[in-house]
Amino acid sequence: MAAIALDKIDRKFGTVHAVRDVSLEIRDGEFFTLLGPSGCGKTTLMRMVAGFCELDSGSIRFGARRIDALPPHRRNTGMVFQSYAIFPNLSVAGNVAYGLRARGVASTERNERVRKALRLVHLDGYEDRWPHQLSGGQLQRVALARCLVIEPEVLLLDEPLSNLDAKLRVEMRYEIRQLQQKLGLTAIYVTHDQEEALAISERIAVMRAGRLEQVGTPWEVYNQPANPFVADFMGVTNLLPGVVVSARGGRIEVKIGEALFAARAETGAAGDKVTLLIRPESLLLLPAQHGPPPNFASFEAIVARIEYLGVLTRLDLDLGGVTVRVAVLDKAPDHAVPGGRVSVGYDPARAILFPAS
Ligand SMILES: Nc1ncnc2c1ncn2[C@@H]1O[C@H](COP(=O)(O)OP(=O)(O)OP(=O)(O)O)[C@@H](O)[C@H]1O
Ligand SMILES: [Mg+2]
């Protein structure tokens, strides 16, 4: 069993507080992602789980077993690094067998397990190839096989796809997820790519400056972000500065530029300065001379810019000094032209208020 419990973990490097008071429980068999900008402490946290970095304080448990004082090879983790770390002077089989040799596994069993691991990553028959004869995607598979061959309970993947081109990344992330599910491993995955995190994770922890800002399912961190930082990090959005003009029965009206917005909120009073979050794809360009659908609110704005991107079109609208972004599938309706006026509808439940920062 390999549920992972991190309790009040802390680590400083000189004056840099790399990981601050992190507590986290990861379920047995869960695919869990650490997501955050460069330098926020993702690798440090993962290295502490693997045993390559000491804790200043706190503890780590795998199931009931405390492991933070054990050396790496006694933790039963397999780690895949950002830079494949493949030995160029060993064949594919030699690379994959490396961990088994270090553990003194006899050659017959070793060969069998290497073959099995290569089959798992779809590299059967590549045993005798040299690393320089492989593509980036194949090298990444060798790295994965080398890690799986020791049959770890916990799989640690630190930006394993960052050296691959965009298309291969999409394929490989799916393969990694399939493999993790098939083998029933608990996985911690590190990335700074929010789309990758949304696509493959069961839960995501969004980190900033050594702290966890929010832990939740992909849907939760995208749709119910804990704060503007998480909202912004999870993709293109609108974080609009405004002032509350009225608050009645959970419905709040906020003035943004020259427009009035409705939002759902538990608290708030007239005069409060707020930041209103609404995703570009939650905004609906209403056909000319049409009101909003039932229960939707609406506002008017001037079209400032239109960008056609194929699968969608992005529009920047001006609310009188404040820009709001809208995304529509395919192309914008004909009446939406630069300089023209448009009506925009939205569900107030999709508008989230934060205190102004
Ligand atoms: N061995 C070290 N000595 C000194 N400072 C370190 C060391 N390792 C990490 N740091 C610092 O700790 C902070 C967190 O680094 P870490 O590598 O964990 O970030 P990260 O989130 O993995 O970033 P990236 O996305 O760029 O890989 C950074 O400010 C980094 O410079
Ligand atoms: Mg890193």
Short mmCIF file of C-alpha atoms and ligand atoms in Angstrom, two decimals:
data_model
loop_
_atom_site.label_atom_id
_atom_site.label_comp_id
_atom_site.label_asym_id
_atom_site.label_seq_id
_atom_site.Cartn_x
_atom_site.Cartn_y
_atom_site.Cartn_z
CA MET A 1 0.00 0.00 0.00
CA ALA A 2 1.40 3.36 -0.87
CA ALA A 3 -0.77 6.23 0.21
CA ILE A 4 1.60 9.15 0.80
CA ALA A 5 1.26 11.55 3.72
CA LEU A 6 3.38 14.68 3.93
CA ASP A 7 3.12 16.44 7.26
CA LYS A 8 4.35 20.01 7.81
CA ILE A 9 7.33 19.70 5.51
CA ASP A 10 9.75 22.59 5.43
CA ARG A 11 13.05 23.20 3.64
CA LYS A 12 15.31 26.22 3.26
CA PHE A 13 18.41 26.66 1.09
CA GLY A 14 20.23 29.54 2.78
CA THR A 15 17.81 32.44 2.51
CA VAL A 16 15.55 30.70 -0.05
CA HIS A 17 12.52 29.14 1.61
CA ALA A 18 11.96 26.49 -1.06
CA VAL A 19 9.16 24.49 0.64
CA ARG A 20 7.00 26.02 3.39
CA ASP A 21 4.91 24.03 5.80
CA VAL A 22 3.45 21.65 3.20
CA SER A 23 0.92 19.05 4.38
CA LEU A 24 -0.69 16.76 1.84
CA GLU A 25 -2.31 13.33 1.60
CA ILE A 26 -2.12 11.39 -1.64
CA ARG A 27 -4.29 8.29 -1.98
CA ASP A 28 -3.02 4.84 -2.84
CA GLY A 29 -3.10 4.54 -6.66
CA GLU A 30 -3.79 8.24 -7.19
CA PHE A 31 -2.31 10.32 -10.02
CA PHE A 32 -1.38 13.54 -8.24
CA THR A 33 0.19 16.59 -9.88
CA LEU A 34 2.30 19.42 -8.47
CA LEU A 35 1.74 22.46 -10.68
CA GLY A 36 3.29 25.88 -10.40
CA PRO A 37 5.68 28.42 -11.91
CA SER A 38 9.44 27.97 -12.15
CA GLY A 39 11.16 28.06 -8.76
CA CYS A 40 8.01 27.43 -6.67
CA GLY A 41 9.48 24.28 -5.06
CA LYS A 42 8.03 21.42 -7.11
CA THR A 43 11.31 19.58 -7.70
CA THR A 44 12.46 20.12 -4.12
CA LEU A 45 9.24 18.60 -2.78
CA MET A 46 9.54 15.63 -5.09
CA ARG A 47 13.21 15.09 -4.25
CA MET A 48 12.26 14.97 -0.59
CA VAL A 49 9.77 12.18 -1.32
CA ALA A 50 12.41 10.31 -3.36
CA GLY A 51 15.09 10.77 -0.71
CA PHE A 52 17.48 13.02 -2.62
CA CYS A 53 16.87 16.06 -0.42
CA GLU A 54 16.68 16.24 3.36
CA LEU A 55 13.81 17.83 5.27
CA ASP A 56 14.48 20.64 7.74
CA SER A 57 11.31 19.62 9.55
CA GLY A 58 8.17 17.53 9.04
CA SER A 59 7.62 13.91 8.12
CA ILE A 60 6.76 11.69 5.13
CA ARG A 61 4.86 8.41 5.38
CA PHE A 62 4.12 5.72 2.80
CA GLY A 63 1.09 3.99 4.31
CA ALA A 64 1.87 3.61 8.02
CA ARG A 65 5.63 3.54 7.42
CA ARG A 66 7.66 6.69 8.09
CA ILE A 67 10.23 6.93 5.28
CA ASP A 68 11.83 10.39 5.46
CA ALA A 69 14.98 9.11 7.17
CA LEU A 70 15.45 6.11 4.81
CA PRO A 71 18.01 6.24 1.99
CA PRO A 72 16.48 6.55 -1.53
CA HIS A 73 16.94 2.88 -2.50
CA ARG A 74 14.93 1.72 0.54
CA ARG A 75 11.89 3.87 -0.25
CA ASN A 76 10.64 1.85 -3.22
CA THR A 77 10.17 4.88 -5.43
CA GLY A 78 11.06 5.24 -9.08
CA MET A 79 11.90 8.69 -10.38
CA VAL A 80 11.94 9.96 -13.96
CA PHE A 81 13.83 13.20 -14.45
CA GLN A 82 13.28 16.09 -16.80
CA SER A 83 16.59 15.41 -18.61
CA TYR A 84 16.17 11.67 -19.25
CA ALA A 85 19.49 10.94 -17.46
CA ILE A 86 20.10 7.99 -19.80
CA PHE A 87 23.66 6.60 -19.70
CA PRO A 88 25.04 7.13 -23.23
CA ASN A 89 27.63 4.35 -22.87
CA LEU A 90 25.06 1.66 -22.05
CA SER A 91 22.65 -0.03 -24.48
CA VAL A 92 18.90 0.28 -23.97
CA ALA A 93 18.90 -3.04 -22.06
CA GLY A 94 21.92 -1.91 -20.04
CA ASN A 95 20.15 1.29 -19.05
CA VAL A 96 16.96 -0.48 -18.05
CA ALA A 97 18.87 -3.18 -16.13
CA TYR A 98 20.88 -0.63 -14.17
CA GLY A 99 18.70 -0.58 -11.05
CA LEU A 100 18.43 -4.37 -11.02
CA ARG A 101 22.23 -4.80 -11.19
CA ALA A 102 22.59 -2.34 -8.32
CA ARG A 103 20.14 -4.48 -6.33
CA GLY A 104 22.05 -7.69 -7.18
CA VAL A 105 19.26 -9.34 -9.20
CA ALA A 106 20.60 -12.45 -11.03
CA SER A 107 21.02 -12.25 -14.81
CA THR A 108 18.20 -14.61 -15.89
CA GLU A 109 15.62 -12.74 -13.85
CA ARG A 110 17.21 -9.45 -14.85
CA ASN A 111 16.84 -10.17 -18.57
CA GLU A 112 13.25 -11.26 -18.13
CA ARG A 113 12.32 -8.14 -16.18
CA VAL A 114 14.08 -5.85 -18.67
CA ARG A 115 12.14 -7.48 -21.52
CA LYS A 116 8.89 -7.05 -19.63
CA ALA A 117 9.59 -3.38 -18.82
CA LEU A 118 10.47 -2.62 -22.45
CA ARG A 119 7.25 -4.30 -23.56
CA LEU A 120 5.28 -2.05 -21.19
CA VAL A 121 6.66 1.09 -22.85
CA HIS A 122 6.29 -0.34 -26.39
CA LEU A 123 10.03 -0.75 -26.99
CA ASP A 124 10.13 -4.55 -27.48
CA GLY A 125 13.13 -5.51 -29.58
CA TYR A 126 15.11 -2.34 -28.76
CA GLU A 127 17.37 -4.06 -26.18
CA ASP A 128 20.59 -3.72 -28.19
CA ARG A 129 20.12 -0.19 -29.51
CA TRP A 130 22.30 2.67 -28.27
CA PRO A 131 20.82 5.86 -26.82
CA HIS A 132 22.14 7.99 -29.72
CA GLN A 133 20.08 5.84 -32.10
CA LEU A 134 16.80 6.76 -30.37
CA SER A 135 14.36 9.66 -30.74
CA GLY A 136 13.43 11.92 -27.83
CA GLY A 137 10.18 10.04 -27.27
CA GLN A 138 11.98 6.68 -27.28
CA LEU A 139 14.61 7.95 -24.83
CA GLN A 140 11.82 9.07 -22.53
CA ARG A 141 10.33 5.58 -22.75
CA VAL A 142 13.68 4.05 -21.81
CA ALA A 143 13.78 6.34 -18.78
CA LEU A 144 10.29 5.19 -17.86
CA ALA A 145 11.18 1.50 -18.34
CA ARG A 146 14.29 1.93 -16.20
CA CYS A 147 12.12 3.27 -13.45
CA LEU A 148 9.31 0.66 -13.79
CA VAL A 149 11.69 -2.32 -13.90
CA ILE A 150 12.40 -2.07 -10.18
CA GLU A 151 8.63 -2.36 -9.58
CA PRO A 152 8.27 0.76 -7.43
CA GLU A 153 5.20 1.44 -5.32
CA VAL A 154 5.48 5.14 -6.00
CA LEU A 155 6.23 6.73 -9.38
CA LEU A 156 7.79 10.20 -9.31
CA LEU A 157 7.83 12.09 -12.61
CA ASP A 158 9.56 15.48 -12.73
CA GLU A 159 8.55 17.27 -15.95
CA PRO A 160 9.20 14.04 -17.87
CA LEU A 161 7.86 15.40 -21.16
CA SER A 162 9.43 18.84 -21.32
CA ASN A 163 12.05 17.84 -23.90
CA LEU A 164 9.47 16.53 -26.35
CA ASP A 165 7.58 18.39 -29.06
CA ALA A 166 3.97 19.37 -28.42
CA LYS A 167 2.33 16.50 -30.31
CA LEU A 168 4.47 13.79 -28.73
CA ARG A 169 3.88 15.29 -25.30
CA VAL A 170 0.15 14.82 -25.73
CA GLU A 171 0.61 11.17 -26.77
CA MET A 172 3.13 10.36 -24.05
CA ARG A 173 1.12 11.91 -21.23
CA TYR A 174 -1.74 9.62 -22.16
CA GLU A 175 0.59 6.61 -22.24
CA ILE A 176 2.02 7.47 -18.83
CA ARG A 177 -1.45 7.74 -17.35
CA GLN A 178 -2.53 4.41 -18.91
CA LEU A 179 0.55 2.67 -17.58
CA GLN A 180 0.14 4.13 -14.08
CA GLN A 181 -3.47 2.91 -13.97
CA LYS A 182 -2.62 -0.51 -15.36
CA LEU A 183 0.12 -1.03 -12.78
CA GLY A 184 -1.88 0.56 -9.94
CA LEU A 185 0.98 2.86 -8.93
CA THR A 186 0.69 5.97 -6.82
CA ALA A 187 2.14 8.75 -8.96
CA ILE A 188 3.35 12.27 -8.28
CA TYR A 189 3.76 14.25 -11.48
CA VAL A 190 5.46 17.64 -11.71
CA THR A 191 4.71 20.11 -14.46
CA HIS A 192 4.34 23.82 -15.07
CA ASP A 193 1.96 23.18 -17.97
CA GLN A 194 -1.61 23.71 -16.77
CA GLU A 195 -3.20 21.91 -19.71
CA GLU A 196 -1.06 18.82 -19.10
CA ALA A 197 -2.02 18.90 -15.43
CA LEU A 198 -5.74 19.21 -16.21
CA ALA A 199 -5.59 16.42 -18.78
CA ILE A 200 -4.02 13.64 -16.73
CA SER A 201 -4.43 14.34 -13.01
CA GLU A 202 -6.93 13.04 -10.51
CA ARG A 203 -5.96 15.92 -8.24
CA ILE A 204 -3.69 18.92 -8.62
CA ALA A 205 -1.80 20.97 -6.04
CA VAL A 206 -1.09 24.48 -7.28
CA MET A 207 2.10 25.83 -5.68
CA ARG A 208 3.51 29.32 -5.29
CA ALA A 209 6.75 30.27 -3.54
CA GLY A 210 7.00 26.99 -1.61
CA ARG A 211 3.37 26.88 -0.47
CA LEU A 212 0.31 24.99 -1.62
CA GLU A 213 -2.22 27.53 -2.83
CA GLN A 214 -4.96 25.00 -3.58
CA VAL A 215 -5.45 21.24 -3.78
CA GLY A 216 -8.37 19.90 -5.79
CA THR A 217 -9.64 18.05 -8.84
CA PRO A 218 -8.89 19.59 -12.24
CA TRP A 219 -12.49 20.86 -12.37
CA GLU A 220 -12.20 22.47 -8.94
CA VAL A 221 -8.92 24.28 -9.50
CA TYR A 222 -10.12 25.55 -12.86
CA ASN A 223 -13.70 26.49 -11.97
CA GLN A 224 -13.45 27.23 -8.26
CA PRO A 225 -9.97 28.70 -7.84
CA ALA A 226 -9.09 29.61 -4.25
CA ASN A 227 -7.57 32.96 -5.22
CA PRO A 228 -6.66 35.11 -8.25
CA PHE A 229 -3.18 33.54 -8.50
CA VAL A 230 -4.65 30.06 -9.05
CA ALA A 231 -7.27 31.45 -11.45
CA ASP A 232 -4.60 33.20 -13.49
CA PHE A 233 -2.22 30.24 -13.48
CA MET A 234 -4.92 27.84 -14.71
CA GLY A 235 -5.33 29.65 -18.02
CA VAL A 236 -6.42 32.79 -19.85
CA THR A 237 -9.01 34.52 -17.72
CA ASN A 238 -10.61 37.81 -16.72
CA LEU A 239 -9.66 39.25 -13.34
CA LEU A 240 -11.55 42.52 -13.40
CA PRO A 241 -11.15 45.32 -10.83
CA GLY A 242 -14.46 46.65 -9.55
CA VAL A 243 -16.48 48.11 -6.70
CA VAL A 244 -19.57 46.56 -5.08
CA VAL A 245 -22.63 48.77 -5.62
CA SER A 246 -25.24 46.54 -3.96
CA ALA A 247 -25.42 43.23 -2.09
CA ARG A 248 -28.76 41.49 -1.54
CA GLY A 249 -29.59 37.83 -0.83
CA GLY A 250 -26.35 36.34 -2.07
CA ARG A 251 -26.46 38.35 -5.32
CA ILE A 252 -23.96 41.14 -5.62
CA GLU A 253 -23.73 43.88 -8.20
CA VAL A 254 -20.29 45.14 -9.11
CA LYS A 255 -19.37 48.15 -11.23
CA ILE A 256 -16.53 47.40 -13.62
CA GLY A 257 -15.51 50.21 -15.96
CA GLU A 258 -18.89 51.52 -17.10
CA ALA A 259 -20.68 48.16 -16.87
CA LEU A 260 -22.59 46.48 -14.04
CA PHE A 261 -21.87 42.81 -13.34
CA ALA A 262 -23.84 40.34 -11.23
CA ALA A 263 -22.04 37.70 -9.17
CA ARG A 264 -22.89 35.15 -6.50
CA ALA A 265 -21.11 35.70 -3.22
CA GLU A 266 -21.61 34.91 0.47
CA THR A 267 -20.25 38.19 1.75
CA GLY A 268 -19.67 41.70 0.49
CA ALA A 269 -21.01 45.20 1.10
CA ALA A 270 -21.48 48.32 -1.01
CA GLY A 271 -18.20 50.15 -1.43
CA ASP A 272 -15.99 47.03 -1.17
CA LYS A 273 -13.18 46.90 -3.72
CA VAL A 274 -13.18 43.49 -5.42
CA THR A 275 -11.67 41.45 -8.23
CA LEU A 276 -14.26 39.65 -10.34
CA LEU A 277 -13.22 36.42 -12.05
CA ILE A 278 -15.03 35.19 -15.11
CA ARG A 279 -13.60 32.83 -17.75
CA PRO A 280 -13.63 34.04 -21.38
CA GLU A 281 -15.55 30.92 -22.41
CA SER A 282 -18.28 31.64 -19.82
CA LEU A 283 -19.19 34.79 -21.73
CA LEU A 284 -21.70 34.49 -24.54
CA LEU A 285 -21.92 36.96 -27.43
CA LEU A 286 -25.66 37.50 -27.80
CA PRO A 287 -27.13 37.66 -31.30
CA ALA A 288 -28.14 41.22 -32.33
CA GLN A 289 -31.51 42.24 -30.84
CA HIS A 290 -31.62 39.26 -28.47
CA GLY A 291 -31.76 39.38 -24.67
CA PRO A 292 -29.79 36.90 -22.52
CA PRO A 293 -31.13 33.37 -21.82
CA PRO A 294 -33.25 32.93 -18.65
CA ASN A 295 -31.29 33.47 -15.42
CA PHE A 296 -28.38 35.01 -17.29
CA ALA A 297 -27.17 38.57 -16.74
CA SER A 298 -25.78 40.75 -19.52
CA PHE A 299 -23.70 43.82 -20.25
CA GLU A 300 -22.73 45.87 -23.28
CA ALA A 301 -19.23 46.63 -24.51
CA ILE A 302 -17.28 47.88 -27.50
CA VAL A 303 -15.21 45.39 -29.53
CA ALA A 304 -11.54 46.43 -29.32
CA ARG A 305 -9.84 43.51 -31.05
CA ILE A 306 -10.63 40.19 -32.72
CA GLU A 307 -8.20 37.31 -33.11
CA TYR A 308 -9.28 34.29 -35.17
CA LEU A 309 -7.39 31.18 -33.97
CA GLY A 310 -9.09 28.40 -35.95
CA VAL A 311 -10.80 26.33 -33.30
CA LEU A 312 -11.82 29.50 -31.47
CA THR A 313 -11.88 33.26 -31.78
CA ARG A 314 -10.70 35.60 -29.03
CA LEU A 315 -12.23 39.04 -28.63
CA ASP A 316 -11.08 41.89 -26.41
CA LEU A 317 -14.00 44.06 -25.34
CA ASP A 318 -13.74 47.51 -23.80
CA LEU A 319 -15.92 48.31 -20.79
CA GLY A 320 -14.68 51.90 -20.56
CA GLY A 321 -11.05 51.56 -19.50
CA VAL A 322 -11.29 47.87 -18.51
CA THR A 323 -10.71 45.08 -21.04
CA VAL A 324 -12.72 41.87 -20.84
CA ARG A 325 -11.77 38.83 -22.90
CA VAL A 326 -14.28 36.60 -24.61
CA ALA A 327 -13.64 33.27 -26.36
CA VAL A 328 -16.10 31.78 -28.81
CA LEU A 329 -15.90 28.49 -30.69
CA ASP A 330 -15.24 28.82 -34.42
CA LYS A 331 -15.69 32.43 -35.63
CA ALA A 332 -17.27 35.50 -34.10
CA PRO A 333 -20.84 36.40 -35.16
CA ASP A 334 -21.00 38.80 -38.13
CA HIS A 335 -22.28 41.74 -36.08
CA ALA A 336 -19.17 41.67 -33.85
CA VAL A 337 -16.74 44.03 -35.63
CA PRO A 338 -13.92 46.19 -34.24
CA GLY A 339 -15.39 49.45 -32.95
CA GLY A 340 -18.93 47.98 -32.85
CA ARG A 341 -21.14 47.46 -29.79
CA VAL A 342 -22.05 43.95 -28.58
CA SER A 343 -24.21 42.45 -25.83
CA VAL A 344 -22.67 39.73 -23.70
CA GLY A 345 -24.58 37.25 -21.53
CA TYR A 346 -23.32 35.09 -18.67
CA ASP A 347 -24.48 32.98 -15.76
CA PRO A 348 -23.81 34.99 -12.55
CA ALA A 349 -22.94 31.69 -10.82
CA ARG A 350 -19.84 31.63 -13.05
CA ALA A 351 -18.66 35.02 -11.78
CA ILE A 352 -16.53 34.68 -8.64
CA LEU A 353 -15.55 37.55 -6.38
CA PHE A 354 -12.29 37.98 -4.48
CA PRO A 355 -11.32 40.85 -2.22
CA ALA A 356 -9.15 43.28 -4.20
CA SER A 357 -5.47 42.49 -3.65
N1 LIG B 1 20.38 22.73 -3.96
C1 LIG B 1 19.90 23.97 -3.90
N2 LIG B 1 20.61 24.98 -3.38
C2 LIG B 1 20.14 26.23 -3.30
N3 LIG B 1 18.91 26.59 -3.72
C3 LIG B 1 18.13 25.64 -4.26
C4 LIG B 1 18.57 24.28 -4.39
N4 LIG B 1 17.58 23.57 -4.96
C5 LIG B 1 16.57 24.44 -5.19
N5 LIG B 1 16.90 25.68 -4.76
C6 LIG B 1 16.03 26.87 -4.82
O1 LIG B 1 14.77 26.53 -4.25
C7 LIG B 1 13.69 27.09 -5.00
C8 LIG B 1 12.79 25.98 -5.50
O2 LIG B 1 13.48 25.24 -6.50
P1 LIG B 1 12.84 24.00 -7.26
O3 LIG B 1 13.90 23.39 -8.10
O4 LIG B 1 12.18 23.11 -6.25
O5 LIG B 1 11.73 24.72 -8.16
P2 LIG B 1 10.78 24.13 -9.29
O6 LIG B 1 9.38 24.48 -8.89
O7 LIG B 1 11.08 22.71 -9.54
O8 LIG B 1 11.16 25.01 -10.57
P3 LIG B 1 11.28 24.60 -12.15
O9 LIG B 1 9.87 24.63 -12.68
O10 LIG B 1 12.10 25.72 -12.72
O11 LIG B 1 11.94 23.28 -12.26
C9 LIG B 1 14.33 27.91 -6.11
O12 LIG B 1 14.40 29.24 -5.69
C10 LIG B 1 15.72 27.30 -6.24
O13 LIG B 1 16.64 28.24 -6.74
MG MG B 2 11.85 21.65 -11.19
#
